[in-house]
Amino acid sequence: MIINIEKYIPQLISINLFREIKKEQIIDLFTYPKYKITKYSKGQVINLQGEACSTMDIILEGRVSVQKIDIEGNTFKIAVFSKGNIFGVNLMFSSRNTYPMTVLAETPATVMHIKKELVLELSKLNTHFITELLSVISDKTLVLTDKIDSISLKTVRERITDYLSYQAKLQGTGKILLGMSKKDLAENFGVQRTSLSRELARMRSENLIEFDSTSITILDDSII
């Protein structure tokens, strides 16, 4: 089923990339098959690792996650993107335009897929668009670099304490509300759930933290 662009125009023009493109121009340029809007259920694959990237994708509703799955089936969650975020464009213009990771719907999600042809038309139409597009590409590179730097050569405990330190500052309290399952937390750390549970248990036995299914409480400030 082809979903009409007009319903989502207010969401598009609220994104900085499209800020200076008029509604009439969007209606005129966004014609099938230059774009499509697809609804995904939770857990559904949007892009498979190794699949060719031919579109710039914009999240209109919900959240999606970028995950690396190794040959043993272990999952490493690189990033989670939400409404208004853009992905794929950094690969679309690459000479190696295949997804190095898998993109999944973290929640029920609606995604707009825009073909390269239309991205180039928009770039020619508006200098603000191309400037913001380059910014998006640069930011996506930094997200990946920061994620790799945050976990490379670090022990499971160091990853936990880095997370607790950041969240304590963000939440303004030593009792950190997780907002995710231990499985999701392990994926964010790039470790197996058993490894995370084992290290959390060690830290509790050393009276450094206390935890339950929804929170981790810092008992010893020296760890952060």
PDB file of C-alpha atoms in Angstrom:
ATOM      1  CA  MET A   1       0.000   0.000   0.000  1.00  0.00           C
ATOM      2  CA  ILE A   2       1.316   3.447  -0.962  1.00  0.00           C
ATOM      3  CA  ILE A   3       1.065   5.881   1.957  1.00  0.00           C
ATOM      4  CA  ASN A   4       0.547   9.490   0.885  1.00  0.00           C
ATOM      5  CA  ILE A   5       3.183  12.083   1.786  1.00  0.00           C
ATOM      6  CA  GLU A   6       0.721  14.828   2.790  1.00  0.00           C
ATOM      7  CA  LYS A   7      -0.100  13.303   6.196  1.00  0.00           C
ATOM      8  CA  TYR A   8       3.575  13.484   7.178  1.00  0.00           C
ATOM      9  CA  ILE A   9       4.511  16.890   5.752  1.00  0.00           C
ATOM     10  CA  PRO A  10       4.236  18.649   9.181  1.00  0.00           C
ATOM     11  CA  GLN A  11       6.700  16.097  10.605  1.00  0.00           C
ATOM     12  CA  LEU A  12       9.063  16.521   7.656  1.00  0.00           C
ATOM     13  CA  ILE A  13       9.258  20.300   7.829  1.00  0.00           C
ATOM     14  CA  SER A  14       9.832  20.114  11.591  1.00  0.00           C
ATOM     15  CA  ILE A  15      13.130  18.325  10.812  1.00  0.00           C
ATOM     16  CA  ASN A  16      15.954  20.807  10.308  1.00  0.00           C
ATOM     17  CA  LEU A  17      16.946  19.180   7.013  1.00  0.00           C
ATOM     18  CA  PHE A  18      13.611  20.196   5.425  1.00  0.00           C
ATOM     19  CA  ARG A  19      13.122  23.463   7.299  1.00  0.00           C
ATOM     20  CA  GLU A  20      13.474  25.728   4.253  1.00  0.00           C
ATOM     21  CA  ILE A  21      11.569  23.557   1.769  1.00  0.00           C
ATOM     22  CA  LYS A  22       7.977  24.620   1.203  1.00  0.00           C
ATOM     23  CA  LYS A  23       5.001  22.293   1.495  1.00  0.00           C
ATOM     24  CA  GLU A  24       4.149  22.811  -2.181  1.00  0.00           C
ATOM     25  CA  GLN A  25       7.678  21.829  -3.202  1.00  0.00           C
ATOM     26  CA  ILE A  26       7.489  18.652  -1.132  1.00  0.00           C
ATOM     27  CA  ILE A  27       4.175  17.661  -2.721  1.00  0.00           C
ATOM     28  CA  ASP A  28       5.612  18.367  -6.171  1.00  0.00           C
ATOM     29  CA  LEU A  29       8.897  16.482  -5.663  1.00  0.00           C
ATOM     30  CA  PHE A  30       7.796  13.537  -3.539  1.00  0.00           C
ATOM     31  CA  THR A  31       6.263  11.291  -6.159  1.00  0.00           C
ATOM     32  CA  TYR A  32       6.234   7.489  -6.219  1.00  0.00           C
ATOM     33  CA  PRO A  33       8.610   5.626  -6.679  1.00  0.00           C
ATOM     34  CA  LYS A  34      11.113   8.269  -5.532  1.00  0.00           C
ATOM     35  CA  TYR A  35      10.036   7.586  -1.961  1.00  0.00           C
ATOM     36  CA  LYS A  36       7.917   5.199   0.069  1.00  0.00           C
ATOM     37  CA  ILE A  37       6.596   5.127   3.627  1.00  0.00           C
ATOM     38  CA  THR A  38       6.609   1.770   5.399  1.00  0.00           C
ATOM     39  CA  LYS A  39       5.164   0.702   8.754  1.00  0.00           C
ATOM     40  CA  TYR A  40       7.202  -1.866  10.725  1.00  0.00           C
ATOM     41  CA  SER A  41       6.186  -3.958  13.714  1.00  0.00           C
ATOM     42  CA  LYS A  42       8.402  -4.251  16.801  1.00  0.00           C
ATOM     43  CA  GLY A  43      11.428  -6.448  16.096  1.00  0.00           C
ATOM     44  CA  GLN A  44      10.942  -6.392  12.320  1.00  0.00           C
ATOM     45  CA  VAL A  45      14.079  -6.057  10.200  1.00  0.00           C
ATOM     46  CA  ILE A  46      14.275  -2.797   8.263  1.00  0.00           C
ATOM     47  CA  ASN A  47      17.693  -3.381   6.707  1.00  0.00           C
ATOM     48  CA  LEU A  48      19.767  -6.552   6.857  1.00  0.00           C
ATOM     49  CA  GLN A  49      23.504  -6.596   7.444  1.00  0.00           C
ATOM     50  CA  GLY A  50      25.120  -6.923   3.996  1.00  0.00           C
ATOM     51  CA  GLU A  51      22.105  -5.490   2.149  1.00  0.00           C
ATOM     52  CA  ALA A  52      22.734  -2.670  -0.346  1.00  0.00           C
ATOM     53  CA  CYS A  53      21.722   0.782   0.893  1.00  0.00           C
ATOM     54  CA  SER A  54      19.791   2.685  -1.767  1.00  0.00           C
ATOM     55  CA  THR A  55      17.745   5.131   0.328  1.00  0.00           C
ATOM     56  CA  MET A  56      17.990   7.812   2.976  1.00  0.00           C
ATOM     57  CA  ASP A  57      15.615   6.799   5.758  1.00  0.00           C
ATOM     58  CA  ILE A  58      13.717   9.088   8.121  1.00  0.00           C
ATOM     59  CA  ILE A  59      11.933   7.846  11.245  1.00  0.00           C
ATOM     60  CA  LEU A  60       8.433   9.342  11.263  1.00  0.00           C
ATOM     61  CA  GLU A  61       7.134   7.336  14.242  1.00  0.00           C
ATOM     62  CA  GLY A  62       8.698   5.008  16.818  1.00  0.00           C
ATOM     63  CA  ARG A  63      12.325   3.974  17.369  1.00  0.00           C
ATOM     64  CA  VAL A  64      14.825   1.857  15.446  1.00  0.00           C
ATOM     65  CA  SER A  65      18.108   0.311  16.575  1.00  0.00           C
ATOM     66  CA  VAL A  66      21.330  -0.401  14.719  1.00  0.00           C
ATOM     67  CA  GLN A  67      22.807  -3.740  15.794  1.00  0.00           C
ATOM     68  CA  LYS A  68      25.851  -5.842  15.000  1.00  0.00           C
ATOM     69  CA  ILE A  69      25.248  -9.592  15.184  1.00  0.00           C
ATOM     70  CA  ASP A  70      28.342 -11.806  15.233  1.00  0.00           C
ATOM     71  CA  ILE A  71      28.661 -15.365  13.911  1.00  0.00           C
ATOM     72  CA  GLU A  72      27.803 -16.761  17.359  1.00  0.00           C
ATOM     73  CA  GLY A  73      24.562 -14.790  17.480  1.00  0.00           C
ATOM     74  CA  ASN A  74      25.750 -12.253  20.058  1.00  0.00           C
ATOM     75  CA  THR A  75      24.158  -8.825  19.594  1.00  0.00           C
ATOM     76  CA  PHE A  76      25.917  -5.478  20.025  1.00  0.00           C
ATOM     77  CA  LYS A  77      23.547  -2.499  19.893  1.00  0.00           C
ATOM     78  CA  ILE A  78      25.381   0.427  18.296  1.00  0.00           C
ATOM     79  CA  ALA A  79      22.688   3.084  18.568  1.00  0.00           C
ATOM     80  CA  VAL A  80      18.966   3.709  18.927  1.00  0.00           C
ATOM     81  CA  PHE A  81      17.301   6.374  16.787  1.00  0.00           C
ATOM     82  CA  SER A  82      13.888   7.952  17.344  1.00  0.00           C
ATOM     83  CA  LYS A  83      11.322  10.127  15.576  1.00  0.00           C
ATOM     84  CA  GLY A  84      12.956  12.699  13.304  1.00  0.00           C
ATOM     85  CA  ASN A  85      16.303  10.896  13.107  1.00  0.00           C
ATOM     86  CA  ILE A  86      17.866  10.067   9.734  1.00  0.00           C
ATOM     87  CA  PHE A  87      19.960   7.035   8.814  1.00  0.00           C
ATOM     88  CA  GLY A  88      21.367   5.328   5.737  1.00  0.00           C
ATOM     89  CA  VAL A  89      22.432   8.490   3.938  1.00  0.00           C
ATOM     90  CA  ASN A  90      26.091   8.060   4.929  1.00  0.00           C
ATOM     91  CA  LEU A  91      26.071   4.660   3.194  1.00  0.00           C
ATOM     92  CA  MET A  92      23.970   5.597   0.176  1.00  0.00           C
ATOM     93  CA  PHE A  93      26.736   7.733  -1.358  1.00  0.00           C
ATOM     94  CA  SER A  94      29.568   5.364  -0.430  1.00  0.00           C
ATOM     95  CA  SER A  95      31.415   3.176  -2.925  1.00  0.00           C
ATOM     96  CA  ARG A  96      30.763   0.352  -0.421  1.00  0.00           C
ATOM     97  CA  ASN A  97      27.079   0.990   0.079  1.00  0.00           C
ATOM     98  CA  THR A  98      26.136  -2.131   2.028  1.00  0.00           C
ATOM     99  CA  TYR A  99      24.834  -2.101   5.580  1.00  0.00           C
ATOM    100  CA  PRO A 100      27.622  -3.239   7.938  1.00  0.00           C
ATOM    101  CA  MET A 101      24.963  -3.831  10.595  1.00  0.00           C
ATOM    102  CA  THR A 102      21.294  -4.730  10.874  1.00  0.00           C
ATOM    103  CA  VAL A 103      18.594  -2.101  11.428  1.00  0.00           C
ATOM    104  CA  LEU A 104      15.568  -3.259  13.440  1.00  0.00           C
ATOM    105  CA  ALA A 105      12.350  -1.634  14.608  1.00  0.00           C
ATOM    106  CA  GLU A 106      12.884  -1.170  18.353  1.00  0.00           C
ATOM    107  CA  THR A 107       9.181  -0.326  18.675  1.00  0.00           C
ATOM    108  CA  PRO A 108       6.395  -0.215  16.097  1.00  0.00           C
ATOM    109  CA  ALA A 109       7.834   2.309  13.642  1.00  0.00           C
ATOM    110  CA  THR A 110       7.008   4.246  10.500  1.00  0.00           C
ATOM    111  CA  VAL A 111       9.953   4.990   8.205  1.00  0.00           C
ATOM    112  CA  MET A 112      10.182   7.090   5.069  1.00  0.00           C
ATOM    113  CA  HIS A 113      12.640   5.735   2.481  1.00  0.00           C
ATOM    114  CA  ILE A 114      13.903   8.397   0.055  1.00  0.00           C
ATOM    115  CA  LYS A 115      15.816   7.310  -3.061  1.00  0.00           C
ATOM    116  CA  LYS A 116      19.130   8.878  -4.066  1.00  0.00           C
ATOM    117  CA  GLU A 117      17.485  10.509  -7.092  1.00  0.00           C
ATOM    118  CA  LEU A 118      15.189  12.548  -4.845  1.00  0.00           C
ATOM    119  CA  VAL A 119      17.953  13.387  -2.353  1.00  0.00           C
ATOM    120  CA  LEU A 120      19.989  14.869  -5.222  1.00  0.00           C
ATOM    121  CA  GLU A 121      16.987  16.858  -6.468  1.00  0.00           C
ATOM    122  CA  LEU A 122      16.461  18.311  -2.987  1.00  0.00           C
ATOM    123  CA  SER A 123      20.171  19.138  -2.728  1.00  0.00           C
ATOM    124  CA  LYS A 124      20.056  21.087  -5.990  1.00  0.00           C
ATOM    125  CA  LEU A 125      16.875  22.862  -4.928  1.00  0.00           C
ATOM    126  CA  ASN A 126      18.052  24.187  -1.586  1.00  0.00           C
ATOM    127  CA  THR A 127      21.513  25.024  -0.197  1.00  0.00           C
ATOM    128  CA  HIS A 128      20.227  24.665   3.378  1.00  0.00           C
ATOM    129  CA  PHE A 129      19.243  21.077   2.613  1.00  0.00           C
ATOM    130  CA  ILE A 130      22.687  20.082   1.324  1.00  0.00           C
ATOM    131  CA  THR A 131      24.424  21.836   4.230  1.00  0.00           C
ATOM    132  CA  GLU A 132      22.283  20.006   6.777  1.00  0.00           C
ATOM    133  CA  LEU A 133      22.689  16.751   4.863  1.00  0.00           C
ATOM    134  CA  LEU A 134      26.473  16.975   5.176  1.00  0.00           C
ATOM    135  CA  SER A 135      26.021  17.692   8.881  1.00  0.00           C
ATOM    136  CA  VAL A 136      23.854  14.580   9.271  1.00  0.00           C
ATOM    137  CA  ILE A 137      26.481  12.435   7.518  1.00  0.00           C
ATOM    138  CA  SER A 138      29.245  13.823   9.746  1.00  0.00           C
ATOM    139  CA  ASP A 139      27.210  13.332  12.923  1.00  0.00           C
ATOM    140  CA  LYS A 140      26.457   9.693  12.048  1.00  0.00           C
ATOM    141  CA  THR A 141      30.195   9.060  11.656  1.00  0.00           C
ATOM    142  CA  LEU A 142      30.844  10.603  15.082  1.00  0.00           C
ATOM    143  CA  VAL A 143      28.109   8.492  16.731  1.00  0.00           C
ATOM    144  CA  LEU A 144      29.775   5.326  15.485  1.00  0.00           C
ATOM    145  CA  THR A 145      33.278   6.524  16.423  1.00  0.00           C
ATOM    146  CA  ASP A 146      32.186   7.532  19.934  1.00  0.00           C
ATOM    147  CA  LYS A 147      30.448   4.196  20.454  1.00  0.00           C
ATOM    148  CA  ILE A 148      33.523   2.231  19.386  1.00  0.00           C
ATOM    149  CA  ASP A 149      35.793   4.400  21.566  1.00  0.00           C
ATOM    150  CA  SER A 150      33.479   3.940  24.556  1.00  0.00           C
ATOM    151  CA  ILE A 151      33.774   0.160  24.536  1.00  0.00           C
ATOM    152  CA  SER A 152      37.106  -0.691  22.930  1.00  0.00           C
ATOM    153  CA  LEU A 153      39.557  -2.369  25.294  1.00  0.00           C
ATOM    154  CA  LYS A 154      37.338  -1.678  28.314  1.00  0.00           C
ATOM    155  CA  THR A 155      36.382  -4.323  30.834  1.00  0.00           C
ATOM    156  CA  VAL A 156      32.761  -5.067  31.628  1.00  0.00           C
ATOM    157  CA  ARG A 157      33.162  -3.229  34.946  1.00  0.00           C
ATOM    158  CA  GLU A 158      34.600  -0.160  33.232  1.00  0.00           C
ATOM    159  CA  ARG A 159      31.640  -0.102  30.856  1.00  0.00           C
ATOM    160  CA  ILE A 160      29.238  -0.361  33.796  1.00  0.00           C
ATOM    161  CA  THR A 161      30.940   2.418  35.766  1.00  0.00           C
ATOM    162  CA  ASP A 162      31.088   4.681  32.697  1.00  0.00           C
ATOM    163  CA  TYR A 163      27.353   4.173  32.239  1.00  0.00           C
ATOM    164  CA  LEU A 164      26.591   4.763  35.929  1.00  0.00           C
ATOM    165  CA  SER A 165      28.709   7.926  36.005  1.00  0.00           C
ATOM    166  CA  TYR A 166      26.940   9.347  32.967  1.00  0.00           C
ATOM    167  CA  GLN A 167      23.461   8.426  34.174  1.00  0.00           C
ATOM    168  CA  ALA A 168      24.095   9.750  37.714  1.00  0.00           C
ATOM    169  CA  LYS A 169      24.887  13.162  36.234  1.00  0.00           C
ATOM    170  CA  LEU A 170      22.003  12.969  33.774  1.00  0.00           C
ATOM    171  CA  GLN A 171      19.395  11.817  36.321  1.00  0.00           C
ATOM    172  CA  GLY A 172      20.820  13.824  39.242  1.00  0.00           C
ATOM    173  CA  THR A 173      20.715  10.883  41.633  1.00  0.00           C
ATOM    174  CA  GLY A 174      22.703   7.849  42.715  1.00  0.00           C
ATOM    175  CA  LYS A 175      19.719   5.608  42.063  1.00  0.00           C
ATOM    176  CA  ILE A 176      19.833   5.041  38.327  1.00  0.00           C
ATOM    177  CA  LEU A 177      16.532   4.148  36.656  1.00  0.00           C
ATOM    178  CA  LEU A 178      17.417   1.848  33.774  1.00  0.00           C
ATOM    179  CA  GLY A 179      14.452   2.259  31.448  1.00  0.00           C
ATOM    180  CA  MET A 180      15.512  -0.942  29.688  1.00  0.00           C
ATOM    181  CA  SER A 181      15.957  -4.635  30.393  1.00  0.00           C
ATOM    182  CA  LYS A 182      19.282  -6.180  31.436  1.00  0.00           C
ATOM    183  CA  LYS A 183      19.352  -7.824  27.995  1.00  0.00           C
ATOM    184  CA  ASP A 184      19.105  -4.425  26.283  1.00  0.00           C
ATOM    185  CA  LEU A 185      21.710  -2.974  28.644  1.00  0.00           C
ATOM    186  CA  ALA A 186      24.101  -5.818  27.811  1.00  0.00           C
ATOM    187  CA  GLU A 187      23.574  -5.195  24.100  1.00  0.00           C
ATOM    188  CA  ASN A 188      24.385  -1.517  24.601  1.00  0.00           C
ATOM    189  CA  PHE A 189      27.608  -2.518  26.338  1.00  0.00           C
ATOM    190  CA  GLY A 190      28.457  -5.037  23.639  1.00  0.00           C
ATOM    191  CA  VAL A 191      28.651  -7.946  26.108  1.00  0.00           C
ATOM    192  CA  GLN A 192      26.638 -11.062  26.797  1.00  0.00           C
ATOM    193  CA  ARG A 193      23.873 -10.790  29.366  1.00  0.00           C
ATOM    194  CA  THR A 194      25.520 -13.457  31.545  1.00  0.00           C
ATOM    195  CA  SER A 195      28.743 -11.424  31.647  1.00  0.00           C
ATOM    196  CA  LEU A 196      26.849  -8.306  32.700  1.00  0.00           C
ATOM    197  CA  SER A 197      24.863 -10.166  35.387  1.00  0.00           C
ATOM    198  CA  ARG A 198      28.031 -11.770  36.744  1.00  0.00           C
ATOM    199  CA  GLU A 199      29.851  -8.423  37.028  1.00  0.00           C
ATOM    200  CA  LEU A 200      26.852  -6.693  38.616  1.00  0.00           C
ATOM    201  CA  ALA A 201      26.713  -9.512  41.202  1.00  0.00           C
ATOM    202  CA  ARG A 202      30.433  -9.053  41.936  1.00  0.00           C
ATOM    203  CA  MET A 203      29.973  -5.323  42.399  1.00  0.00           C
ATOM    204  CA  ARG A 204      27.059  -5.944  44.758  1.00  0.00           C
ATOM    205  CA  SER A 205      29.118  -8.427  46.806  1.00  0.00           C
ATOM    206  CA  GLU A 206      31.801  -5.725  47.139  1.00  0.00           C
ATOM    207  CA  ASN A 207      29.136  -3.283  48.428  1.00  0.00           C
ATOM    208  CA  LEU A 208      29.674  -0.971  45.459  1.00  0.00           C
ATOM    209  CA  ILE A 209      26.120  -1.109  44.123  1.00  0.00           C
ATOM    210  CA  GLU A 210      22.686  -2.532  44.778  1.00  0.00           C
ATOM    211  CA  PHE A 211      20.281  -3.339  41.969  1.00  0.00           C
ATOM    212  CA  ASP A 212      16.915  -4.763  41.015  1.00  0.00           C
ATOM    213  CA  SER A 213      15.111  -5.284  37.719  1.00  0.00           C
ATOM    214  CA  THR A 214      14.512  -1.557  37.118  1.00  0.00           C
ATOM    215  CA  SER A 215      17.366   0.310  38.781  1.00  0.00           C
ATOM    216  CA  ILE A 216      20.981   0.322  39.964  1.00  0.00           C
ATOM    217  CA  THR A 217      21.865   2.215  43.154  1.00  0.00           C
ATOM    218  CA  ILE A 218      25.433   3.453  43.647  1.00  0.00           C
ATOM    219  CA  LEU A 219      26.591   2.681  47.217  1.00  0.00           C
ATOM    220  CA  ASP A 220      30.222   3.763  46.792  1.00  0.00           C
ATOM    221  CA  ASP A 221      30.815   7.034  44.911  1.00  0.00           C
ATOM    222  CA  SER A 222      34.455   6.133  44.314  1.00  0.00           C
ATOM    223  CA  ILE A 223      33.464   3.830  41.441  1.00  0.00           C
ATOM    224  CA  ILE A 224      32.302   6.790  39.370  1.00  0.00           C
TER     225      ILE A 224
END
